[in-house]
PDB file of C-alpha atoms and ligand atoms in Angstrom:
ATOM      1  CA  UNK A  26     -38.958  -1.670  87.158  1.00 88.00           C
ATOM      2  CA  UNK A  27     -35.798  -3.238  85.795  1.00 96.00           C
ATOM      3  CA  UNK A  28     -35.530  -6.839  84.666  1.00 98.00           C
ATOM      4  CA  UNK A  29     -33.450  -7.647  87.757  1.00 98.00           C
ATOM      5  CA  UNK A  30     -36.051  -6.055  90.058  1.00 98.00           C
ATOM      6  CA  UNK A  31     -38.829  -7.994  88.339  1.00 98.00           C
ATOM      7  CA  UNK A  32     -36.969 -11.256  88.818  1.00 98.00           C
ATOM      8  CA  UNK A  33     -36.320 -10.412  92.445  1.00 98.00           C
ATOM      9  CA  UNK A  34     -40.040  -9.847  93.061  1.00 98.00           C
ATOM     10  CA  UNK A  35     -40.958 -13.055  91.242  1.00 98.00           C
ATOM     11  CA  UNK A  36     -38.480 -14.977  93.402  1.00 98.00           C
ATOM     12  CA  UNK A  37     -40.198 -13.567  96.496  1.00 97.00           C
ATOM     13  CA  UNK A  38     -43.596 -14.614  95.167  1.00 98.00           C
ATOM     14  CA  UNK A  39     -42.252 -18.079  94.355  1.00 98.00           C
ATOM     15  CA  UNK A  40     -40.935 -18.464  97.882  1.00 97.00           C
ATOM     16  CA  UNK A  41     -44.263 -17.321  99.342  1.00 97.00           C
ATOM     17  CA  UNK A  42     -46.335 -19.704  97.215  1.00 97.00           C
ATOM     18  CA  UNK A  43     -43.940 -22.651  97.323  1.00 95.00           C
ATOM     19  CA  UNK A  44     -43.007 -22.571 100.976  1.00 91.00           C
ATOM     20  CA  UNK A  45     -39.316 -22.959 100.169  1.00 90.00           C
ATOM     21  CA  UNK A  46     -39.736 -25.729  97.585  1.00 95.00           C
ATOM     22  CA  UNK A  47     -37.350 -25.480  94.611  1.00 97.00           C
ATOM     23  CA  UNK A  48     -39.226 -23.990  91.652  1.00 98.00           C
ATOM     24  CA  UNK A  49     -37.361 -23.512  88.358  1.00 98.00           C
ATOM     25  CA  UNK A  50     -37.933 -20.088  86.861  1.00 98.00           C
ATOM     26  CA  UNK A  51     -37.831 -20.205  83.065  1.00 98.00           C
ATOM     27  CA  UNK A  52     -37.708 -16.818  81.335  1.00 98.00           C
ATOM     28  CA  UNK A  53     -40.078 -16.897  78.346  1.00 98.00           C
ATOM     29  CA  UNK A  54     -37.916 -14.853  76.012  1.00 98.00           C
ATOM     30  CA  UNK A  55     -39.965 -14.653  72.807  1.00 97.00           C
ATOM     31  CA  UNK A  56     -39.778 -11.278  71.050  1.00 96.00           C
ATOM     32  CA  UNK A  57     -37.179  -9.998  73.480  1.00 97.00           C
ATOM     33  CA  UNK A  58     -33.725  -9.153  72.157  1.00 97.00           C
ATOM     34  CA  UNK A  59     -30.409 -10.710  73.076  1.00 97.00           C
ATOM     35  CA  UNK A  60     -29.507  -7.811  75.380  1.00 97.00           C
ATOM     36  CA  UNK A  61     -32.650  -8.174  77.513  1.00 98.00           C
ATOM     37  CA  UNK A  62     -32.230 -11.948  77.625  1.00 98.00           C
ATOM     38  CA  UNK A  63     -28.629 -11.610  78.816  1.00 98.00           C
ATOM     39  CA  UNK A  64     -29.824  -9.219  81.521  1.00 98.00           C
ATOM     40  CA  UNK A  65     -32.321 -11.805  82.755  1.00 98.00           C
ATOM     41  CA  UNK A  66     -29.675 -14.542  82.787  1.00 98.00           C
ATOM     42  CA  UNK A  67     -27.300 -12.287  84.736  1.00 98.00           C
ATOM     43  CA  UNK A  68     -30.069 -11.545  87.254  1.00 97.00           C
ATOM     44  CA  UNK A  69     -30.486 -15.270  87.809  1.00 96.00           C
ATOM     45  CA  UNK A  70     -33.199 -17.159  85.936  1.00 98.00           C
ATOM     46  CA  UNK A  71     -32.821 -20.951  85.845  1.00 98.00           C
ATOM     47  CA  UNK A  72     -33.349 -21.315  82.087  1.00 98.00           C
ATOM     48  CA  UNK A  73     -34.532 -19.465  78.988  1.00 98.00           C
ATOM     49  CA  UNK A  74     -37.497 -20.733  76.990  1.00 98.00           C
ATOM     50  CA  UNK A  75     -37.906 -19.750  73.366  1.00 98.00           C
ATOM     51  CA  UNK A  76     -41.029 -20.281  71.262  1.00 98.00           C
ATOM     52  CA  UNK A  77     -39.808 -20.472  67.705  1.00 98.00           C
ATOM     53  CA  UNK A  78     -36.863 -22.488  66.404  1.00 98.00           C
ATOM     54  CA  UNK A  79     -35.722 -19.746  64.030  1.00 98.00           C
ATOM     55  CA  UNK A  80     -35.779 -17.088  66.749  1.00 98.00           C
ATOM     56  CA  UNK A  81     -33.890 -19.455  69.048  1.00 98.00           C
ATOM     57  CA  UNK A  82     -31.154 -20.109  66.475  1.00 98.00           C
ATOM     58  CA  UNK A  83     -30.711 -16.396  65.797  1.00 98.00           C
ATOM     59  CA  UNK A  84     -30.409 -15.478  69.467  1.00 98.00           C
ATOM     60  CA  UNK A  85     -28.264 -18.502  70.307  1.00 98.00           C
ATOM     61  CA  UNK A  86     -25.801 -17.386  67.620  1.00 98.00           C
ATOM     62  CA  UNK A  87     -25.587 -14.056  69.511  1.00 98.00           C
ATOM     63  CA  UNK A  88     -24.907 -15.937  72.763  1.00 97.00           C
ATOM     64  CA  UNK A  89     -28.091 -14.426  74.202  1.00 98.00           C
ATOM     65  CA  UNK A  90     -28.582 -17.267  76.683  1.00 98.00           C
ATOM     66  CA  UNK A  91     -25.051 -16.812  78.040  1.00 97.00           C
ATOM     67  CA  UNK A  92     -24.640 -20.324  79.390  1.00 97.00           C
ATOM     68  CA  UNK A  93     -28.131 -20.661  80.905  1.00 98.00           C
ATOM     69  CA  UNK A  94     -30.020 -23.855  80.017  1.00 98.00           C
ATOM     70  CA  UNK A  95     -32.052 -23.396  76.849  1.00 98.00           C
ATOM     71  CA  UNK A  96     -35.593 -24.697  76.449  1.00 98.00           C
ATOM     72  CA  UNK A  97     -37.998 -24.794  73.553  1.00 98.00           C
ATOM     73  CA  UNK A  98     -41.457 -23.997  74.920  1.00 98.00           C
ATOM     74  CA  UNK A  99     -43.428 -23.239  71.735  1.00 97.00           C
ATOM     75  CA  UNK A 100     -45.055 -25.621  69.283  1.00 96.00           C
ATOM     76  CA  UNK A 101     -42.460 -27.655  67.369  1.00 97.00           C
ATOM     77  CA  UNK A 102     -43.090 -28.238  63.677  1.00 97.00           C
ATOM     78  CA  UNK A 103     -41.945 -31.563  62.298  1.00 97.00           C
ATOM     79  CA  UNK A 104     -39.696 -29.963  59.699  1.00 98.00           C
ATOM     80  CA  UNK A 105     -37.778 -28.132  62.459  1.00 98.00           C
ATOM     81  CA  UNK A 106     -36.969 -31.205  64.556  1.00 98.00           C
ATOM     82  CA  UNK A 107     -33.495 -31.755  63.091  1.00 98.00           C
ATOM     83  CA  UNK A 108     -32.587 -28.121  63.738  1.00 98.00           C
ATOM     84  CA  UNK A 109     -33.420 -28.171  67.438  1.00 98.00           C
ATOM     85  CA  UNK A 110     -32.633 -31.632  68.832  1.00 98.00           C
ATOM     86  CA  UNK A 111     -29.306 -31.487  70.668  1.00 98.00           C
ATOM     87  CA  UNK A 112     -29.296 -27.681  70.659  1.00 98.00           C
ATOM     88  CA  UNK A 113     -31.534 -27.221  73.713  1.00 98.00           C
ATOM     89  CA  UNK A 114     -31.438 -28.859  77.113  1.00 98.00           C
ATOM     90  CA  UNK A 115     -35.212 -29.387  77.190  1.00 98.00           C
ATOM     91  CA  UNK A 116     -38.015 -29.473  74.613  1.00 98.00           C
ATOM     92  CA  UNK A 117     -41.135 -28.719  76.649  1.00 98.00           C
ATOM     93  CA  UNK A 118     -43.724 -28.976  73.893  1.00 98.00           C
ATOM     94  CA  UNK A 119     -43.894 -32.580  72.651  1.00 98.00           C
ATOM     95  CA  UNK A 120     -47.546 -33.285  71.994  1.00 97.00           C
ATOM     96  CA  UNK A 121     -47.772 -36.477  69.929  1.00 97.00           C
ATOM     97  CA  UNK A 122     -46.242 -39.935  69.647  1.00 98.00           C
ATOM     98  CA  UNK A 123     -45.204 -39.166  66.067  1.00 97.00           C
ATOM     99  CA  UNK A 124     -43.320 -35.998  67.056  1.00 98.00           C
ATOM    100  CA  UNK A 125     -41.674 -37.930  69.890  1.00 98.00           C
ATOM    101  CA  UNK A 126     -40.563 -40.589  67.389  1.00 98.00           C
ATOM    102  CA  UNK A 127     -38.951 -37.976  65.134  1.00 98.00           C
ATOM    103  CA  UNK A 128     -37.072 -36.465  68.082  1.00 98.00           C
ATOM    104  CA  UNK A 129     -35.965 -39.924  69.211  1.00 98.00           C
ATOM    105  CA  UNK A 130     -34.676 -40.790  65.753  1.00 98.00           C
ATOM    106  CA  UNK A 131     -32.703 -37.561  65.439  1.00 98.00           C
ATOM    107  CA  UNK A 132     -31.253 -37.889  68.953  1.00 98.00           C
ATOM    108  CA  UNK A 133     -30.094 -41.439  68.288  1.00 98.00           C
ATOM    109  CA  UNK A 134     -28.474 -40.286  65.038  1.00 98.00           C
ATOM    110  CA  UNK A 135     -26.574 -37.694  67.082  1.00 98.00           C
ATOM    111  CA  UNK A 136     -25.773 -40.238  69.788  1.00 98.00           C
ATOM    112  CA  UNK A 137     -27.456 -38.213  72.524  1.00 98.00           C
ATOM    113  CA  UNK A 138     -30.499 -38.419  74.790  1.00 98.00           C
ATOM    114  CA  UNK A 139     -32.837 -35.442  74.353  1.00 98.00           C
ATOM    115  CA  UNK A 140     -34.787 -34.404  77.440  1.00 98.00           C
ATOM    116  CA  UNK A 141     -38.412 -33.547  76.718  1.00 98.00           C
ATOM    117  CA  UNK A 142     -41.679 -32.732  78.467  1.00 98.00           C
ATOM    118  CA  UNK A 143     -45.050 -33.893  77.208  1.00 98.00           C
ATOM    119  CA  UNK A 144     -47.407 -30.957  76.661  1.00 98.00           C
ATOM    120  CA  UNK A 145     -50.954 -31.806  77.686  1.00 97.00           C
ATOM    121  CA  UNK A 146     -54.085 -30.000  76.525  1.00 96.00           C
ATOM    122  CA  UNK A 147     -55.525 -30.097  80.013  1.00 94.00           C
ATOM    123  CA  UNK A 148     -58.542 -27.912  79.279  1.00 91.00           C
ATOM    124  CA  UNK A 149     -59.310 -29.856  76.092  1.00 88.00           C
ATOM    125  CA  UNK A 150     -59.213 -26.782  73.866  1.00 83.00           C
ATOM    126  CA  UNK A 151     -59.021 -28.350  70.415  1.00 75.00           C
ATOM    127  CA  UNK A 152     -57.541 -25.328  68.635  1.00 74.00           C
ATOM    128  CA  UNK A 153     -54.606 -25.162  71.034  1.00 79.00           C
ATOM    129  CA  UNK A 154     -51.405 -27.183  71.087  1.00 85.00           C
ATOM    130  CA  UNK A 155     -50.922 -30.016  73.535  1.00 95.00           C
ATOM    131  CA  UNK A 156     -51.813 -33.683  73.495  1.00 96.00           C
ATOM    132  CA  UNK A 157     -55.430 -34.604  74.233  1.00 95.00           C
ATOM    133  CA  UNK A 158     -55.656 -36.423  77.561  1.00 95.00           C
ATOM    134  CA  UNK A 159     -56.779 -39.604  75.819  1.00 95.00           C
ATOM    135  CA  UNK A 160     -53.513 -39.674  73.832  1.00 96.00           C
ATOM    136  CA  UNK A 161     -51.247 -39.546  76.862  1.00 96.00           C
ATOM    137  CA  UNK A 162     -50.985 -43.335  77.468  1.00 96.00           C
ATOM    138  CA  UNK A 163     -50.048 -43.872  73.818  1.00 97.00           C
ATOM    139  CA  UNK A 164     -47.332 -41.202  74.057  1.00 97.00           C
ATOM    140  CA  UNK A 165     -45.945 -42.723  77.262  1.00 97.00           C
ATOM    141  CA  UNK A 166     -45.866 -46.163  75.608  1.00 97.00           C
ATOM    142  CA  UNK A 167     -43.948 -44.649  72.683  1.00 97.00           C
ATOM    143  CA  UNK A 168     -41.536 -43.014  75.142  1.00 98.00           C
ATOM    144  CA  UNK A 169     -40.818 -46.309  76.848  1.00 97.00           C
ATOM    145  CA  UNK A 170     -39.629 -47.653  73.443  1.00 96.00           C
ATOM    146  CA  UNK A 171     -37.486 -44.598  72.626  1.00 98.00           C
ATOM    147  CA  UNK A 172     -33.997 -44.587  74.149  1.00 98.00           C
ATOM    148  CA  UNK A 173     -33.115 -41.339  72.332  1.00 98.00           C
ATOM    149  CA  UNK A 174     -35.443 -39.340  74.566  1.00 98.00           C
ATOM    150  CA  UNK A 175     -36.081 -38.978  78.270  1.00 98.00           C
ATOM    151  CA  UNK A 176     -39.482 -37.703  79.407  1.00 98.00           C
ATOM    152  CA  UNK A 177     -38.586 -35.427  82.289  1.00 98.00           C
ATOM    153  CA  UNK A 178     -42.160 -34.376  83.044  1.00 98.00           C
ATOM    154  CA  UNK A 179     -45.315 -32.651  81.881  1.00 98.00           C
ATOM    155  CA  UNK A 180     -46.181 -29.170  80.678  1.00 98.00           C
ATOM    156  CA  UNK A 181     -49.441 -27.340  80.030  1.00 97.00           C
ATOM    157  CA  UNK A 182     -50.742 -24.013  78.807  1.00 95.00           C
ATOM    158  CA  UNK A 183     -54.216 -23.623  80.310  1.00 90.00           C
ATOM    159  CA  UNK A 184     -56.696 -21.020  79.038  1.00 86.00           C
ATOM    160  CA  UNK A 185     -55.888 -17.342  79.616  1.00 84.00           C
ATOM    161  CA  UNK A 186     -56.893 -16.869  83.228  1.00 77.00           C
ATOM    162  CA  UNK A 187     -60.027 -14.759  83.366  1.00 79.00           C
ATOM    163  CA  UNK A 188     -60.039 -14.185  87.086  1.00 85.00           C
ATOM    164  CA  UNK A 189     -57.784 -15.132  89.931  1.00 86.00           C
ATOM    165  CA  UNK A 190     -57.905 -18.827  90.635  1.00 90.00           C
ATOM    166  CA  UNK A 191     -59.754 -19.737  87.435  1.00 91.00           C
ATOM    167  CA  UNK A 192     -57.000 -22.119  86.317  1.00 93.00           C
ATOM    168  CA  UNK A 193     -56.510 -23.872  89.610  1.00 96.00           C
ATOM    169  CA  UNK A 194     -58.667 -26.896  88.694  1.00 96.00           C
ATOM    170  CA  UNK A 195     -56.549 -27.421  85.559  1.00 96.00           C
ATOM    171  CA  UNK A 196     -53.328 -27.154  87.550  1.00 97.00           C
ATOM    172  CA  UNK A 197     -54.667 -29.643  90.089  1.00 98.00           C
ATOM    173  CA  UNK A 198     -55.591 -32.062  87.301  1.00 97.00           C
ATOM    174  CA  UNK A 199     -52.073 -31.755  85.888  1.00 98.00           C
ATOM    175  CA  UNK A 200     -50.580 -32.470  89.286  1.00 98.00           C
ATOM    176  CA  UNK A 201     -52.633 -35.655  89.497  1.00 98.00           C
ATOM    177  CA  UNK A 202     -51.486 -36.788  86.034  1.00 97.00           C
ATOM    178  CA  UNK A 203     -47.904 -36.011  86.998  1.00 98.00           C
ATOM    179  CA  UNK A 204     -48.051 -38.099  90.173  1.00 97.00           C
ATOM    180  CA  UNK A 205     -49.889 -40.974  88.435  1.00 96.00           C
ATOM    181  CA  UNK A 206     -47.188 -41.176  85.765  1.00 94.00           C
ATOM    182  CA  UNK A 207     -44.410 -40.802  88.340  1.00 92.00           C
ATOM    183  CA  UNK A 208     -45.677 -43.931  90.039  1.00 91.00           C
ATOM    184  CA  UNK A 209     -45.500 -45.994  86.843  1.00 89.00           C
ATOM    185  CA  UNK A 210     -41.689 -46.062  86.599  1.00 86.00           C
ATOM    186  CA  UNK A 211     -41.148 -46.782  82.897  1.00 91.00           C
ATOM    187  CA  UNK A 212     -37.949 -46.817  80.842  1.00 94.00           C
ATOM    188  CA  UNK A 213     -36.962 -43.378  79.515  1.00 97.00           C
ATOM    189  CA  UNK A 214     -39.434 -41.592  81.823  1.00 96.00           C
ATOM    190  CA  UNK A 215     -38.335 -39.837  85.009  1.00 96.00           C
ATOM    191  CA  UNK A 216     -41.093 -37.262  85.697  1.00 96.00           C
ATOM    192  CA  UNK A 217     -39.055 -34.605  87.494  1.00 98.00           C
ATOM    193  CA  UNK A 218     -40.683 -31.435  86.204  1.00 98.00           C
ATOM    194  CA  UNK A 219     -44.216 -30.139  86.242  1.00 98.00           C
ATOM    195  CA  UNK A 220     -44.054 -27.017  84.065  1.00 98.00           C
ATOM    196  CA  UNK A 221     -47.106 -24.815  84.460  1.00 98.00           C
ATOM    197  CA  UNK A 222     -47.929 -21.222  85.335  1.00 97.00           C
ATOM    198  CA  UNK A 223     -47.173 -17.974  83.481  1.00 97.00           C
ATOM    199  CA  UNK A 224     -47.179 -14.295  84.488  1.00 96.00           C
ATOM    200  CA  UNK A 225     -50.875 -14.150  85.430  1.00 94.00           C
ATOM    201  CA  UNK A 226     -51.184 -17.436  87.268  1.00 95.00           C
ATOM    202  CA  UNK A 227     -47.809 -18.804  88.370  1.00 97.00           C
ATOM    203  CA  UNK A 228     -48.561 -18.444  92.059  1.00 97.00           C
ATOM    204  CA  UNK A 229     -51.702 -20.562  91.682  1.00 96.00           C
ATOM    205  CA  UNK A 230     -49.708 -23.093  89.657  1.00 97.00           C
ATOM    206  CA  UNK A 231     -47.095 -23.361  92.406  1.00 98.00           C
ATOM    207  CA  UNK A 232     -49.783 -23.766  95.056  1.00 97.00           C
ATOM    208  CA  UNK A 233     -51.064 -26.719  92.992  1.00 97.00           C
ATOM    209  CA  UNK A 234     -47.623 -28.312  92.687  1.00 98.00           C
ATOM    210  CA  UNK A 235     -45.747 -26.720  89.772  1.00 98.00           C
ATOM    211  CA  UNK A 236     -41.971 -26.947  90.141  1.00 98.00           C
ATOM    212  CA  UNK A 237     -41.217 -25.114  86.893  1.00 98.00           C
ATOM    213  CA  UNK A 238     -42.870 -21.877  85.759  1.00 98.00           C
ATOM    214  CA  UNK A 239     -42.483 -19.924  82.516  1.00 98.00           C
ATOM    215  CA  UNK A 240     -42.664 -16.166  82.878  1.00 98.00           C
ATOM    216  CA  UNK A 241     -42.330 -13.620  80.061  1.00 98.00           C
ATOM    217  CA  UNK A 242     -44.265 -10.416  80.633  1.00 97.00           C
ATOM    218  CA  UNK A 243     -43.567 -10.420  84.358  1.00 98.00           C
ATOM    219  CA  UNK A 244     -39.819 -10.317  83.646  1.00 98.00           C
ATOM    220  CA  UNK A 245     -39.505  -8.312  80.436  1.00 98.00           C
ATOM    221  CA  UNK A 246     -42.681  -6.210  80.392  1.00 95.00           C
ATOM    222  CA  UNK A 247     -45.363  -6.304  77.699  1.00 93.00           C
ATOM    223  CA  UNK A 248     -44.281  -7.652  74.319  1.00 89.00           C
ATOM    224  CA  UNK A 249     -44.763  -5.270  71.402  1.00 80.00           C
ATOM    225  CA  UNK A 250     -46.092  -7.370  68.590  1.00 74.00           C
ATOM    226  CA  UNK A 251     -45.270  -5.886  65.188  1.00 68.00           C
ATOM    227  CA  UNK A 252     -48.266  -4.317  63.457  1.00 64.00           C
ATOM    228  CA  UNK A 253     -49.699  -6.535  60.743  1.00 59.00           C
ATOM    229  CA  UNK A 254     -49.122  -5.279  57.228  1.00 52.00           C
ATOM    230  CA  UNK A 255     -52.257  -3.757  55.754  1.00 45.00           C
TER     231      UNK A 255
HETATM  232  C1  LIG B  27     -45.232 -16.577  76.138  1.00 96.24           C
HETATM  233  C2  LIG B  27     -45.259 -17.857  76.852  1.00 96.24           C
HETATM  234  C3  LIG B  27     -45.154 -17.910  78.248  1.00 96.24           C
HETATM  235  C4  LIG B  27     -45.070 -16.681  79.129  1.00 96.24           C
HETATM  236  O1  LIG B  27     -46.216 -15.885  79.009  1.00 96.24           O
HETATM  237  P1  LIG B  27     -46.387 -14.564  79.910  1.00 96.24           P
HETATM  238  O2  LIG B  27     -47.842 -14.433  80.089  1.00 96.24           O
HETATM  239  O3  LIG B  27     -45.783 -13.453  79.116  1.00 96.24           O
HETATM  240  O4  LIG B  27     -45.671 -14.793  81.171  1.00 96.24           O
HETATM  241  C5  LIG B  27     -45.125 -19.164  78.846  1.00 96.24           C
HETATM  242  N1  LIG B  27     -45.218 -20.297  78.134  1.00 96.24           N
HETATM  243  C6  LIG B  27     -45.323 -20.284  76.801  1.00 96.24           C
HETATM  244  C7  LIG B  27     -45.413 -21.582  76.064  1.00 96.24           C
HETATM  245  C8  LIG B  27     -45.359 -19.073  76.121  1.00 96.24           C
HETATM  246  O5  LIG B  27     -45.488 -19.054  74.785  1.00 96.24           O
END
């Protein structure tokens, strides 16, 4: 199957699960080359999401994203903040008040407003990225004081789905958080996007209310991770 055919099938699945609702399809482009990324953009994804700042900068210099909105979806290290703010339309992976403050400071220096999502550790897996649920109010308070950022919504990476439907309770919990925060109406918070669902579980995510999904393998095929040096 070609990249364009894959995207076509995913669009059909989105329509089936979402009942015609608008769902943003973000191509998760990590480890895929500029050529493949350009093919996906030409076939009509809504945005490209990169995991690592360095990989993003390299591919952006090659014009891999070809005018499509660019997102950072992987964990953002503090020392990379100044390299990424203002270069992407959306940073999906903000998981602490202190990281938010660094992004805010950089954005205000540049005279821009950086759109972000707050990544939530909805399954409470401590080794994974994402803000613990208990931290979320503190992060939202910080956002309300930070005119350099706009919180456009929430994102999560639930556990690898073991069987069909296994992540639905997490997606439902995210949906509830999303709606609760939507109702609060704070400064610098608009809550437009609920980003959840990947290749194995995006249909379930959409059924539970996702309006942004991030798909890698389903578009580009399996990633070939380089063999570790012996
Ligand atoms: C890789 C990745 C995806 C896509 O994963 P697939 O299972 O290949 O669809 C989505 N979100 C994030 C944050 C990722 O790192």
